[in-house]
Amino acid sequence: MLLNDAFKTAKRSLAQSKMRSLLTMLGIIIGIASVIVLMSIGKSAEALIVNQVQSVGSNLVFVIPGGSPNNRFSSPAASQGIVITSLNERDAEALQRELSVSNVVADVRGQAQVVYGDNDVTTTYNGTTANHFAVMNMMPERGYAFSKSDVDSLNRVAVIGQQLAMTLFGPNVDPVNKNIRVKGLTFRVVGVLPPKGTGTFGIDQDNLVLIPISVAQHEMLGINHYNDLIVEGNPAYEQSFIKSRITFILRQNHGVTDPAKDDFTIRTQEDLLSLLGNITSILTIFLTAIASISLIVGGIGIMNIMLVSVSERTREIGLRKAVGATDRDILQQFLIEAVLLTMLGGLLGLLFGALVVGLIYMAAVRFSSVGWVFVLPMSAVVLALLVSTFSGLAFGIYPARQAAKKNPIDALRYE
């Protein structure tokens, strides 16, 4: 039997029972669509993270208190809530003095209730230096950033995130020059940030309060150490060189001679991107593997329906064998039917998955300030078509063999 004739016969057989064919494909459609959606979301999240990290500036190196022996981004002690005081003003001054750098930003953080009138929000406040805005590419959209003189004079001024401004003041009130209370202290709002989303250290910058580091340290937290230092390196130097210089200076400052006893962790933007990329990749693979379970269920459904079809068409098989069809011809026909079912299911699943991804993108753009990126990776498209074809072969081979092995005389006698 010619392959072309087998395809025509298979298409005619599937067309005769459209509803059953559609219900048979449903498991494959849902499975492929799930894989497409999850892979697309994973790639979109990865692109979003890359854009956010790159948007904060170029050639940045992050210094975090506490050692990191297992090459993790944060130290074990810090991740368990233990306060580490190894970074201080002396370190910031040494880095600024001994490195060819544009800026060294110091940060401290805390949680507090922010109040304006009858509205209040519990959020993160960030005590920082005046150069934070330029280095982190966070210049206010309205108003202005506080200055070095504000930091030196312990002026109670604040720059707030876009969403926090909306929550506290509403859409019709300009927050600039209004007073808010943070942890019981009164601050004058001098600026409002543009929408930024989640920042480098996992902080929601749209709900953030930025205040002078001197006020945060002396009047709110009662500390003299820093939560982190951000070094903007000279673009003429490689980040690896800047990282090695920072390591040398801090070891000198802290009297560390054994690298295994470093009380600080240094990460470049490349390190951060690599770490976050690995996390999103592993998460995408895990979720895709879970979604693939529906493909197995769909494949079992196809096998079941094909076995029913073989039983219903026993006399047809007998007639075809009686007029000269070989076992191979029968095997080929039923196998082509199974592959056609799964391939068509894969194409419909691909279209449905792309539609869902498009709807998610439109919803994210419409209802969220997150700069979501529409990504439909070609790898997902190729994988969908390959998996659907393989499913037809894998789950169609058994019913096709059962049909091919039928005795023509017994098949003709079948009622």
mmCIF file of C-alpha atoms in Angstrom:
data_model
loop_
_atom_site.group_PDB
_atom_site.id
_atom_site.type_symbol
_atom_site.label_atom_id
_atom_site.label_comp_id
_atom_site.label_asym_id
_atom_site.label_seq_id
_atom_site.Cartn_x
_atom_site.Cartn_y
_atom_site.Cartn_z
ATOM 1 C CA MET A 1 0.000 0.000 0.000
ATOM 2 C CA LEU A 2 1.329 3.402 -0.976
ATOM 3 C CA LEU A 3 2.074 5.845 1.836
ATOM 4 C CA ASN A 4 -0.086 8.492 0.178
ATOM 5 C CA ASP A 5 -3.060 6.097 0.108
ATOM 6 C CA ALA A 6 -2.487 5.270 3.779
ATOM 7 C CA PHE A 7 -2.615 8.983 4.666
ATOM 8 C CA LYS A 8 -5.845 9.444 2.709
ATOM 9 C CA THR A 9 -7.431 6.421 4.383
ATOM 10 C CA ALA A 10 -6.321 7.618 7.831
ATOM 11 C CA LYS A 11 -7.699 11.141 7.250
ATOM 12 C CA ARG A 12 -11.007 9.736 6.014
ATOM 13 C CA SER A 13 -11.296 7.494 9.054
ATOM 14 C CA LEU A 14 -10.626 10.385 11.475
ATOM 15 C CA ALA A 15 -13.025 12.692 9.623
ATOM 16 C CA GLN A 16 -15.861 10.192 9.978
ATOM 17 C CA SER A 17 -15.844 10.634 13.772
ATOM 18 C CA LYS A 18 -14.894 14.281 14.289
ATOM 19 C CA MET A 19 -16.146 14.631 17.859
ATOM 20 C CA ARG A 20 -14.375 11.485 19.053
ATOM 21 C CA SER A 21 -11.177 12.602 17.322
ATOM 22 C CA LEU A 22 -11.390 16.023 18.996
ATOM 23 C CA LEU A 23 -12.007 14.537 22.451
ATOM 24 C CA THR A 24 -9.128 12.104 21.870
ATOM 25 C CA MET A 25 -6.800 15.014 21.064
ATOM 26 C CA LEU A 26 -7.903 17.046 24.093
ATOM 27 C CA GLY A 27 -5.265 15.601 26.431
ATOM 28 C CA ILE A 28 -2.502 16.330 23.909
ATOM 29 C CA ILE A 29 -3.860 19.853 23.298
ATOM 30 C CA ILE A 30 -3.902 20.664 27.030
ATOM 31 C CA GLY A 31 -0.486 19.107 27.605
ATOM 32 C CA ILE A 32 1.225 20.922 24.716
ATOM 33 C CA ALA A 33 -0.475 24.223 25.632
ATOM 34 C CA SER A 34 0.699 23.846 29.248
ATOM 35 C CA VAL A 35 4.278 23.214 28.171
ATOM 36 C CA ILE A 36 4.182 26.206 25.792
ATOM 37 C CA VAL A 37 2.744 28.529 28.464
ATOM 38 C CA LEU A 38 5.196 27.472 31.180
ATOM 39 C CA MET A 39 8.263 27.623 28.933
ATOM 40 C CA SER A 40 7.172 31.033 27.642
ATOM 41 C CA ILE A 41 6.556 32.366 31.155
ATOM 42 C CA GLY A 42 9.946 31.050 32.262
ATOM 43 C CA LYS A 43 11.754 32.730 29.361
ATOM 44 C CA SER A 44 9.740 35.936 29.854
ATOM 45 C CA ALA A 45 10.633 35.991 33.554
ATOM 46 C CA GLU A 46 14.297 35.460 32.679
ATOM 47 C CA ALA A 47 14.190 38.336 30.163
ATOM 48 C CA LEU A 48 12.444 40.534 32.734
ATOM 49 C CA ILE A 49 15.109 39.794 35.355
ATOM 50 C CA VAL A 50 17.908 40.545 32.890
ATOM 51 C CA ASN A 51 16.275 43.852 31.934
ATOM 52 C CA GLN A 52 15.786 44.849 35.581
ATOM 53 C CA VAL A 53 19.361 44.019 36.566
ATOM 54 C CA GLN A 54 20.769 45.831 33.541
ATOM 55 C CA SER A 55 18.483 48.829 34.099
ATOM 56 C CA VAL A 56 20.074 49.724 37.442
ATOM 57 C CA GLY A 57 23.294 50.794 35.810
ATOM 58 C CA SER A 58 26.405 49.376 34.252
ATOM 59 C CA ASN A 59 29.569 47.935 35.763
ATOM 60 C CA LEU A 60 28.112 47.554 39.262
ATOM 61 C CA VAL A 61 29.667 45.363 41.944
ATOM 62 C CA PHE A 62 27.678 44.440 45.066
ATOM 63 C CA VAL A 63 29.339 43.906 48.441
ATOM 64 C CA ILE A 64 27.301 42.087 51.114
ATOM 65 C CA PRO A 65 28.332 41.469 54.740
ATOM 66 C CA GLY A 66 29.118 37.905 55.730
ATOM 67 C CA GLY A 67 31.184 35.219 54.016
ATOM 68 C CA SER A 68 29.776 32.934 51.351
ATOM 69 C CA PRO A 69 31.804 29.696 51.326
ATOM 70 C CA ASN A 70 29.412 27.893 48.995
ATOM 71 C CA ASN A 71 29.452 30.686 46.413
ATOM 72 C CA ARG A 72 25.915 31.731 47.238
ATOM 73 C CA PHE A 73 24.737 35.277 46.710
ATOM 74 C CA SER A 74 24.034 35.938 50.393
ATOM 75 C CA SER A 75 25.769 34.573 53.446
ATOM 76 C CA PRO A 76 24.186 31.737 55.450
ATOM 77 C CA ALA A 77 24.001 33.920 58.551
ATOM 78 C CA ALA A 78 22.260 36.744 56.716
ATOM 79 C CA SER A 79 19.741 34.334 55.211
ATOM 80 C CA GLN A 80 18.862 33.152 58.738
ATOM 81 C CA GLY A 81 18.213 36.687 59.976
ATOM 82 C CA ILE A 82 21.496 37.035 61.898
ATOM 83 C CA VAL A 83 22.775 40.621 61.943
ATOM 84 C CA ILE A 84 26.244 40.958 60.423
ATOM 85 C CA THR A 85 28.142 44.186 61.047
ATOM 86 C CA SER A 86 31.281 43.662 58.959
ATOM 87 C CA LEU A 87 30.687 46.572 56.529
ATOM 88 C CA ASN A 88 30.973 50.159 57.753
ATOM 89 C CA GLU A 89 31.844 53.720 56.785
ATOM 90 C CA ARG A 90 35.580 53.004 56.937
ATOM 91 C CA ASP A 91 35.140 50.368 54.195
ATOM 92 C CA ALA A 92 33.140 52.734 51.983
ATOM 93 C CA GLU A 93 35.753 55.474 52.370
ATOM 94 C CA ALA A 94 38.605 53.059 51.620
ATOM 95 C CA LEU A 95 36.932 51.818 48.450
ATOM 96 C CA GLN A 96 36.157 55.360 47.317
ATOM 97 C CA ARG A 97 39.748 56.462 48.012
ATOM 98 C CA GLU A 98 41.751 53.516 46.701
ATOM 99 C CA LEU A 99 39.686 52.427 43.696
ATOM 100 C CA SER A 100 39.262 54.248 40.403
ATOM 101 C CA VAL A 101 35.500 54.273 40.847
ATOM 102 C CA SER A 102 32.791 56.791 40.159
ATOM 103 C CA ASN A 103 30.699 56.114 43.248
ATOM 104 C CA VAL A 104 30.304 53.911 46.300
ATOM 105 C CA VAL A 105 26.725 53.643 47.550
ATOM 106 C CA ALA A 106 25.962 52.537 51.120
ATOM 107 C CA ASP A 107 22.574 51.133 52.167
ATOM 108 C CA VAL A 108 20.735 50.153 55.329
ATOM 109 C CA ARG A 109 17.197 48.781 55.407
ATOM 110 C CA GLY A 110 14.283 48.213 57.715
ATOM 111 C CA GLN A 111 10.534 47.610 57.829
ATOM 112 C CA ALA A 112 8.155 50.262 59.097
ATOM 113 C CA GLN A 113 4.615 51.567 58.893
ATOM 114 C CA VAL A 114 4.303 54.563 56.573
ATOM 115 C CA VAL A 115 1.356 56.848 57.376
ATOM 116 C CA TYR A 116 -0.343 59.742 55.601
ATOM 117 C CA GLY A 117 -3.670 60.917 56.995
ATOM 118 C CA ASP A 118 -5.901 57.875 57.397
ATOM 119 C CA ASN A 119 -3.837 55.730 55.040
ATOM 120 C CA ASP A 120 -0.982 53.510 56.143
ATOM 121 C CA VAL A 121 1.227 50.854 54.560
ATOM 122 C CA THR A 122 3.848 48.584 56.118
ATOM 123 C CA THR A 123 6.774 48.519 53.729
ATOM 124 C CA THR A 124 10.570 48.678 53.377
ATOM 125 C CA TYR A 125 12.515 51.867 53.995
ATOM 126 C CA ASN A 126 16.008 52.191 52.605
ATOM 127 C CA GLY A 127 18.537 54.536 54.178
ATOM 128 C CA THR A 128 21.009 55.407 51.461
ATOM 129 C CA THR A 129 23.577 57.922 50.283
ATOM 130 C CA ALA A 130 22.742 60.747 47.877
ATOM 131 C CA ASN A 131 24.554 59.103 44.947
ATOM 132 C CA HIS A 132 22.175 56.119 45.106
ATOM 133 C CA PHE A 133 19.800 57.702 42.577
ATOM 134 C CA ALA A 134 22.368 58.227 39.834
ATOM 135 C CA VAL A 135 24.178 54.912 40.337
ATOM 136 C CA MET A 136 21.002 52.801 40.454
ATOM 137 C CA ASN A 137 19.324 54.756 37.653
ATOM 138 C CA MET A 138 16.462 55.788 39.966
ATOM 139 C CA MET A 139 16.044 59.507 39.414
ATOM 140 C CA PRO A 140 12.630 60.749 40.630
ATOM 141 C CA GLU A 141 9.855 61.153 38.102
ATOM 142 C CA ARG A 142 8.389 64.023 40.151
ATOM 143 C CA GLY A 143 10.229 66.305 42.557
ATOM 144 C CA TYR A 144 13.923 65.744 43.152
ATOM 145 C CA ALA A 145 16.392 63.445 44.910
ATOM 146 C CA PHE A 146 17.775 64.373 48.300
ATOM 147 C CA SER A 147 21.346 65.690 48.351
ATOM 148 C CA LYS A 148 24.584 65.030 50.242
ATOM 149 C CA SER A 149 23.830 68.046 52.418
ATOM 150 C CA ASP A 150 20.529 66.397 53.409
ATOM 151 C CA VAL A 151 22.486 63.309 54.460
ATOM 152 C CA ASP A 152 25.111 65.313 56.339
ATOM 153 C CA SER A 153 22.479 67.471 58.092
ATOM 154 C CA LEU A 154 20.210 64.505 59.004
ATOM 155 C CA ASN A 155 17.323 66.151 57.169
ATOM 156 C CA ARG A 156 14.126 64.125 57.324
ATOM 157 C CA VAL A 157 13.315 63.993 53.616
ATOM 158 C CA ALA A 158 12.069 61.043 51.590
ATOM 159 C CA VAL A 159 11.708 59.813 48.016
ATOM 160 C CA ILE A 160 8.914 57.248 47.648
ATOM 161 C CA GLY A 161 7.928 54.610 45.089
ATOM 162 C CA GLN A 162 5.157 55.031 42.543
ATOM 163 C CA GLN A 163 2.735 52.479 44.032
ATOM 164 C CA LEU A 164 3.275 53.724 47.588
ATOM 165 C CA ALA A 165 2.476 57.270 46.447
ATOM 166 C CA MET A 166 -0.753 56.031 44.858
ATOM 167 C CA THR A 167 -1.737 54.052 47.958
ATOM 168 C CA LEU A 168 -1.077 56.886 50.408
ATOM 169 C CA PHE A 169 -2.159 59.912 48.400
ATOM 170 C CA GLY A 170 -4.443 58.620 45.669
ATOM 171 C CA PRO A 171 -4.391 59.685 42.007
ATOM 172 C CA ASN A 172 -5.390 63.328 42.549
ATOM 173 C CA VAL A 173 -2.901 64.468 45.208
ATOM 174 C CA ASP A 174 0.701 65.451 44.452
ATOM 175 C CA PRO A 175 2.862 63.809 47.170
ATOM 176 C CA VAL A 176 5.754 66.269 46.733
ATOM 177 C CA ASN A 177 6.175 68.511 49.818
ATOM 178 C CA LYS A 178 3.585 66.493 51.761
ATOM 179 C CA ASN A 179 4.560 65.039 55.155
ATOM 180 C CA ILE A 180 4.465 61.328 55.929
ATOM 181 C CA ARG A 181 5.322 59.435 59.094
ATOM 182 C CA VAL A 182 7.809 56.571 58.985
ATOM 183 C CA LYS A 183 8.381 54.646 62.190
ATOM 184 C CA GLY A 184 6.953 57.566 64.162
ATOM 185 C CA LEU A 185 9.190 60.209 62.517
ATOM 186 C CA THR A 186 7.897 62.909 60.176
ATOM 187 C CA PHE A 187 9.475 63.090 56.696
ATOM 188 C CA ARG A 188 8.822 65.542 53.881
ATOM 189 C CA VAL A 189 8.348 63.834 50.513
ATOM 190 C CA VAL A 190 10.676 65.497 48.010
ATOM 191 C CA GLY A 191 10.363 63.061 45.100
ATOM 192 C CA VAL A 192 8.416 60.168 43.559
ATOM 193 C CA LEU A 193 10.174 57.402 41.623
ATOM 194 C CA PRO A 194 8.999 56.096 38.247
ATOM 195 C CA PRO A 195 7.660 52.493 38.128
ATOM 196 C CA LYS A 196 10.623 50.156 38.712
ATOM 197 C CA GLY A 197 9.278 46.769 39.855
ATOM 198 C CA THR A 198 11.363 44.419 41.992
ATOM 199 C CA GLY A 199 14.953 45.509 42.475
ATOM 200 C CA THR A 200 18.300 43.763 42.655
ATOM 201 C CA PHE A 201 17.914 42.543 46.244
ATOM 202 C CA GLY A 202 14.308 41.402 45.786
ATOM 203 C CA ILE A 203 12.858 44.675 47.139
ATOM 204 C CA ASP A 204 9.664 46.093 45.655
ATOM 205 C CA GLN A 205 10.928 49.507 44.582
ATOM 206 C CA ASP A 206 7.424 50.730 43.751
ATOM 207 C CA ASN A 207 6.570 50.545 47.478
ATOM 208 C CA LEU A 208 9.965 51.710 48.736
ATOM 209 C CA VAL A 209 10.817 54.714 50.923
ATOM 210 C CA LEU A 210 14.293 56.156 50.358
ATOM 211 C CA ILE A 211 15.649 58.348 53.162
ATOM 212 C CA PRO A 212 19.105 59.739 54.079
ATOM 213 C CA ILE A 213 21.302 56.972 55.469
ATOM 214 C CA SER A 214 22.337 59.136 58.415
ATOM 215 C CA VAL A 215 18.722 59.467 59.597
ATOM 216 C CA ALA A 216 18.079 55.743 59.158
ATOM 217 C CA GLN A 217 21.219 54.751 61.067
ATOM 218 C CA HIS A 218 21.107 57.207 63.967
ATOM 219 C CA GLU A 219 17.411 57.974 64.486
ATOM 220 C CA MET A 220 15.645 54.798 63.369
ATOM 221 C CA LEU A 221 17.934 51.754 63.576
ATOM 222 C CA GLY A 222 20.620 52.814 66.045
ATOM 223 C CA ILE A 223 23.452 51.187 64.077
ATOM 224 C CA ASN A 224 26.739 52.239 62.487
ATOM 225 C CA HIS A 225 27.170 49.403 59.975
ATOM 226 C CA TYR A 226 25.817 48.922 56.432
ATOM 227 C CA ASN A 227 23.595 46.232 54.903
ATOM 228 C CA ASP A 228 25.452 46.467 51.612
ATOM 229 C CA LEU A 229 27.800 48.545 49.481
ATOM 230 C CA ILE A 230 27.318 49.081 45.756
ATOM 231 C CA VAL A 231 30.436 50.016 43.807
ATOM 232 C CA GLU A 232 30.104 51.633 40.397
ATOM 233 C CA GLY A 233 33.345 50.670 38.736
ATOM 234 C CA ASN A 234 35.271 52.547 36.110
ATOM 235 C CA PRO A 235 33.975 51.284 32.711
ATOM 236 C CA ALA A 236 37.589 51.105 31.526
ATOM 237 C CA TYR A 237 38.211 48.140 33.846
ATOM 238 C CA GLU A 238 36.821 44.609 33.734
ATOM 239 C CA GLN A 239 34.442 43.716 36.556
ATOM 240 C CA SER A 240 36.686 40.797 37.497
ATOM 241 C CA PHE A 241 39.564 43.235 38.094
ATOM 242 C CA ILE A 242 37.381 45.585 40.162
ATOM 243 C CA LYS A 243 36.129 42.597 42.153
ATOM 244 C CA SER A 244 39.690 41.461 42.921
ATOM 245 C CA ARG A 245 40.675 44.998 44.010
ATOM 246 C CA ILE A 246 37.661 45.281 46.324
ATOM 247 C CA THR A 247 38.556 41.908 47.820
ATOM 248 C CA PHE A 248 42.137 43.031 48.475
ATOM 249 C CA ILE A 249 41.080 46.343 50.084
ATOM 250 C CA LEU A 250 38.416 44.801 52.329
ATOM 251 C CA ARG A 251 40.756 42.020 53.482
ATOM 252 C CA GLN A 252 43.288 44.668 54.440
ATOM 253 C CA ASN A 253 40.612 46.680 56.264
ATOM 254 C CA HIS A 254 39.300 43.653 58.143
ATOM 255 C CA GLY A 255 42.658 42.015 58.835
ATOM 256 C CA VAL A 256 41.726 38.864 56.916
ATOM 257 C CA THR A 257 44.636 36.724 55.742
ATOM 258 C CA ASP A 258 42.782 33.459 55.065
ATOM 259 C CA PRO A 259 40.369 33.728 52.092
ATOM 260 C CA ALA A 260 38.183 31.070 53.711
ATOM 261 C CA LYS A 261 37.509 33.516 56.563
ATOM 262 C CA ASP A 262 36.267 36.427 54.422
ATOM 263 C CA ASP A 263 33.497 38.287 56.263
ATOM 264 C CA PHE A 264 32.050 39.773 53.087
ATOM 265 C CA THR A 265 30.649 38.528 49.774
ATOM 266 C CA ILE A 266 31.268 40.231 46.436
ATOM 267 C CA ARG A 267 29.063 39.704 43.407
ATOM 268 C CA THR A 268 29.090 41.334 39.986
ATOM 269 C CA GLN A 269 26.055 41.858 37.770
ATOM 270 C CA GLU A 270 27.167 38.840 35.721
ATOM 271 C CA ASP A 271 27.166 36.710 38.882
ATOM 272 C CA LEU A 272 23.686 37.917 39.755
ATOM 273 C CA LEU A 273 22.343 37.305 36.252
ATOM 274 C CA SER A 274 23.871 33.838 36.206
ATOM 275 C CA LEU A 275 22.372 32.944 39.577
ATOM 276 C CA LEU A 276 18.906 34.263 38.751
ATOM 277 C CA GLY A 277 19.050 32.675 35.303
ATOM 278 C CA ASN A 278 19.850 29.287 36.860
ATOM 279 C CA ILE A 279 16.944 29.638 39.282
ATOM 280 C CA THR A 280 14.428 30.511 36.552
ATOM 281 C CA SER A 281 15.763 27.731 34.298
ATOM 282 C CA ILE A 282 15.444 25.085 37.004
ATOM 283 C CA LEU A 283 11.962 26.328 37.900
ATOM 284 C CA THR A 284 10.904 26.274 34.237
ATOM 285 C CA ILE A 285 12.197 22.718 33.769
ATOM 286 C CA PHE A 286 10.428 21.578 36.943
ATOM 287 C CA LEU A 287 7.090 23.136 35.978
ATOM 288 C CA THR A 288 7.380 21.877 32.397
ATOM 289 C CA ALA A 289 8.003 18.344 33.686
ATOM 290 C CA ILE A 290 4.833 18.583 35.775
ATOM 291 C CA ALA A 291 2.858 19.879 32.784
ATOM 292 C CA SER A 292 4.198 16.993 30.698
ATOM 293 C CA ILE A 293 2.218 14.575 32.861
ATOM 294 C CA SER A 294 -0.902 15.651 30.955
ATOM 295 C CA LEU A 295 0.873 14.562 27.753
ATOM 296 C CA ILE A 296 1.204 11.068 29.155
ATOM 297 C CA VAL A 297 -2.472 11.074 30.126
ATOM 298 C CA GLY A 298 -3.357 12.307 26.636
ATOM 299 C CA GLY A 299 -1.200 9.598 25.080
ATOM 300 C CA ILE A 300 -2.929 6.899 27.125
ATOM 301 C CA GLY A 301 -6.269 8.312 25.977
ATOM 302 C CA ILE A 302 -5.155 8.014 22.347
ATOM 303 C CA MET A 303 -4.022 4.428 22.895
ATOM 304 C CA ASN A 304 -7.403 3.582 24.432
ATOM 305 C CA ILE A 305 -9.402 5.153 21.590
ATOM 306 C CA MET A 306 -7.201 3.497 18.966
ATOM 307 C CA LEU A 307 -7.806 0.097 20.592
ATOM 308 C CA VAL A 308 -11.548 0.770 20.453
ATOM 309 C CA SER A 309 -11.170 1.765 16.798
ATOM 310 C CA VAL A 310 -9.295 -1.457 16.046
ATOM 311 C CA SER A 311 -12.095 -3.466 17.670
ATOM 312 C CA GLU A 312 -14.826 -1.578 15.761
ATOM 313 C CA ARG A 313 -13.033 -2.031 12.441
ATOM 314 C CA THR A 314 -12.163 -5.691 12.769
ATOM 315 C CA ARG A 315 -14.238 -6.691 9.728
ATOM 316 C CA GLU A 316 -12.600 -3.878 7.699
ATOM 317 C CA ILE A 317 -9.190 -5.250 8.657
ATOM 318 C CA GLY A 318 -10.296 -8.734 7.596
ATOM 319 C CA LEU A 319 -11.579 -7.486 4.235
ATOM 320 C CA ARG A 320 -8.387 -5.541 3.532
ATOM 321 C CA LYS A 321 -6.231 -8.567 4.353
ATOM 322 C CA ALA A 322 -8.480 -10.762 2.212
ATOM 323 C CA VAL A 323 -7.817 -8.570 -0.846
ATOM 324 C CA GLY A 324 -4.058 -8.513 -0.327
ATOM 325 C CA ALA A 325 -3.178 -6.013 2.426
ATOM 326 C CA THR A 326 -0.152 -7.101 4.420
ATOM 327 C CA ASP A 327 0.429 -6.838 8.163
ATOM 328 C CA ARG A 328 2.740 -3.921 7.403
ATOM 329 C CA ASP A 329 -0.038 -2.094 5.510
ATOM 330 C CA ILE A 330 -2.436 -2.426 8.442
ATOM 331 C CA LEU A 331 0.255 -1.409 10.945
ATOM 332 C CA GLN A 332 1.131 1.608 8.804
ATOM 333 C CA GLN A 333 -2.473 2.795 8.484
ATOM 334 C CA PHE A 334 -3.289 2.715 12.201
ATOM 335 C CA LEU A 335 0.080 4.184 13.134
ATOM 336 C CA ILE A 336 -0.485 7.079 10.696
ATOM 337 C CA GLU A 337 -3.919 7.668 12.260
ATOM 338 C CA ALA A 338 -2.354 7.912 15.738
ATOM 339 C CA VAL A 339 0.411 10.258 14.543
ATOM 340 C CA LEU A 340 -2.103 12.469 12.705
ATOM 341 C CA LEU A 341 -4.190 12.716 15.884
ATOM 342 C CA THR A 342 -1.242 13.746 18.041
ATOM 343 C CA MET A 343 0.293 16.094 15.458
ATOM 344 C CA LEU A 344 -3.013 17.889 14.970
ATOM 345 C CA GLY A 345 -3.415 17.990 18.753
ATOM 346 C CA GLY A 346 0.104 19.411 19.023
ATOM 347 C CA LEU A 347 -0.635 22.171 16.501
ATOM 348 C CA LEU A 348 -3.896 23.097 18.235
ATOM 349 C CA GLY A 349 -2.114 23.014 21.603
ATOM 350 C CA LEU A 350 0.613 25.256 20.204
ATOM 351 C CA LEU A 351 -1.956 27.800 18.967
ATOM 352 C CA PHE A 352 -3.909 27.642 22.234
ATOM 353 C CA GLY A 353 -0.732 28.025 24.304
ATOM 354 C CA ALA A 354 0.391 31.032 22.222
ATOM 355 C CA LEU A 355 -3.051 32.584 22.717
ATOM 356 C CA VAL A 356 -2.846 32.124 26.493
ATOM 357 C CA VAL A 357 0.670 33.602 26.569
ATOM 358 C CA GLY A 358 -0.582 36.595 24.574
ATOM 359 C CA LEU A 359 -3.474 37.114 27.000
ATOM 360 C CA ILE A 360 -1.101 36.916 29.978
ATOM 361 C CA TYR A 361 1.156 39.505 28.330
ATOM 362 C CA MET A 362 -1.746 41.877 27.655
ATOM 363 C CA ALA A 363 -3.039 41.464 31.224
ATOM 364 C CA ALA A 364 0.446 42.127 32.650
ATOM 365 C CA VAL A 365 0.837 45.262 30.536
ATOM 366 C CA ARG A 366 -2.683 46.477 31.279
ATOM 367 C CA PHE A 367 -2.950 45.802 35.014
ATOM 368 C CA SER A 368 0.664 45.803 36.200
ATOM 369 C CA SER A 369 3.630 48.145 36.111
ATOM 370 C CA VAL A 370 5.992 45.204 35.575
ATOM 371 C CA GLY A 371 7.782 45.495 32.232
ATOM 372 C CA TRP A 372 6.703 42.012 31.101
ATOM 373 C CA VAL A 373 8.224 40.760 27.865
ATOM 374 C CA PHE A 374 6.348 38.579 25.370
ATOM 375 C CA VAL A 375 8.557 35.576 24.602
ATOM 376 C CA LEU A 376 7.483 32.508 22.626
ATOM 377 C CA PRO A 377 10.720 30.506 22.361
ATOM 378 C CA MET A 378 11.244 28.528 19.155
ATOM 379 C CA SER A 379 12.565 25.702 21.304
ATOM 380 C CA ALA A 380 9.068 25.380 22.797
ATOM 381 C CA VAL A 381 7.483 25.264 19.331
ATOM 382 C CA VAL A 382 9.902 22.591 18.085
ATOM 383 C CA LEU A 383 9.528 20.636 21.324
ATOM 384 C CA ALA A 384 5.722 20.725 21.023
ATOM 385 C CA LEU A 385 5.782 19.293 17.502
ATOM 386 C CA LEU A 386 8.423 16.659 18.310
ATOM 387 C CA VAL A 387 6.714 15.529 21.508
ATOM 388 C CA SER A 388 3.290 15.294 19.861
ATOM 389 C CA THR A 389 4.735 13.235 16.965
ATOM 390 C CA PHE A 390 6.633 10.971 19.347
ATOM 391 C CA SER A 391 3.484 10.514 21.458
ATOM 392 C CA GLY A 392 1.602 9.289 18.373
ATOM 393 C CA LEU A 393 4.350 6.796 17.606
ATOM 394 C CA ALA A 394 4.800 5.644 21.211
ATOM 395 C CA PHE A 395 1.135 5.277 22.113
ATOM 396 C CA GLY A 396 -0.083 4.224 18.651
ATOM 397 C CA ILE A 397 2.311 1.335 18.080
ATOM 398 C CA TYR A 398 0.509 -1.121 20.379
ATOM 399 C CA PRO A 399 -2.998 -0.659 18.867
ATOM 400 C CA ALA A 400 -1.470 -0.729 15.372
ATOM 401 C CA ARG A 401 0.311 -4.038 16.113
ATOM 402 C CA GLN A 402 -2.897 -5.497 17.535
ATOM 403 C CA ALA A 403 -4.666 -4.605 14.292
ATOM 404 C CA ALA A 404 -1.848 -5.995 12.127
ATOM 405 C CA LYS A 405 -1.761 -9.352 13.968
ATOM 406 C CA LYS A 406 -5.460 -10.136 13.452
ATOM 407 C CA ASN A 407 -6.197 -13.326 11.526
ATOM 408 C CA PRO A 408 -8.160 -12.392 8.358
ATOM 409 C CA ILE A 409 -10.561 -15.371 8.641
ATOM 410 C CA ASP A 410 -11.375 -14.600 12.309
ATOM 411 C CA ALA A 411 -11.676 -10.909 11.445
ATOM 412 C CA LEU A 412 -14.207 -11.598 8.675
ATOM 413 C CA ARG A 413 -16.280 -13.701 11.060
ATOM 414 C CA TYR A 414 -16.253 -10.937 13.722
ATOM 415 C CA GLU A 415 -19.705 -9.491 14.516
#
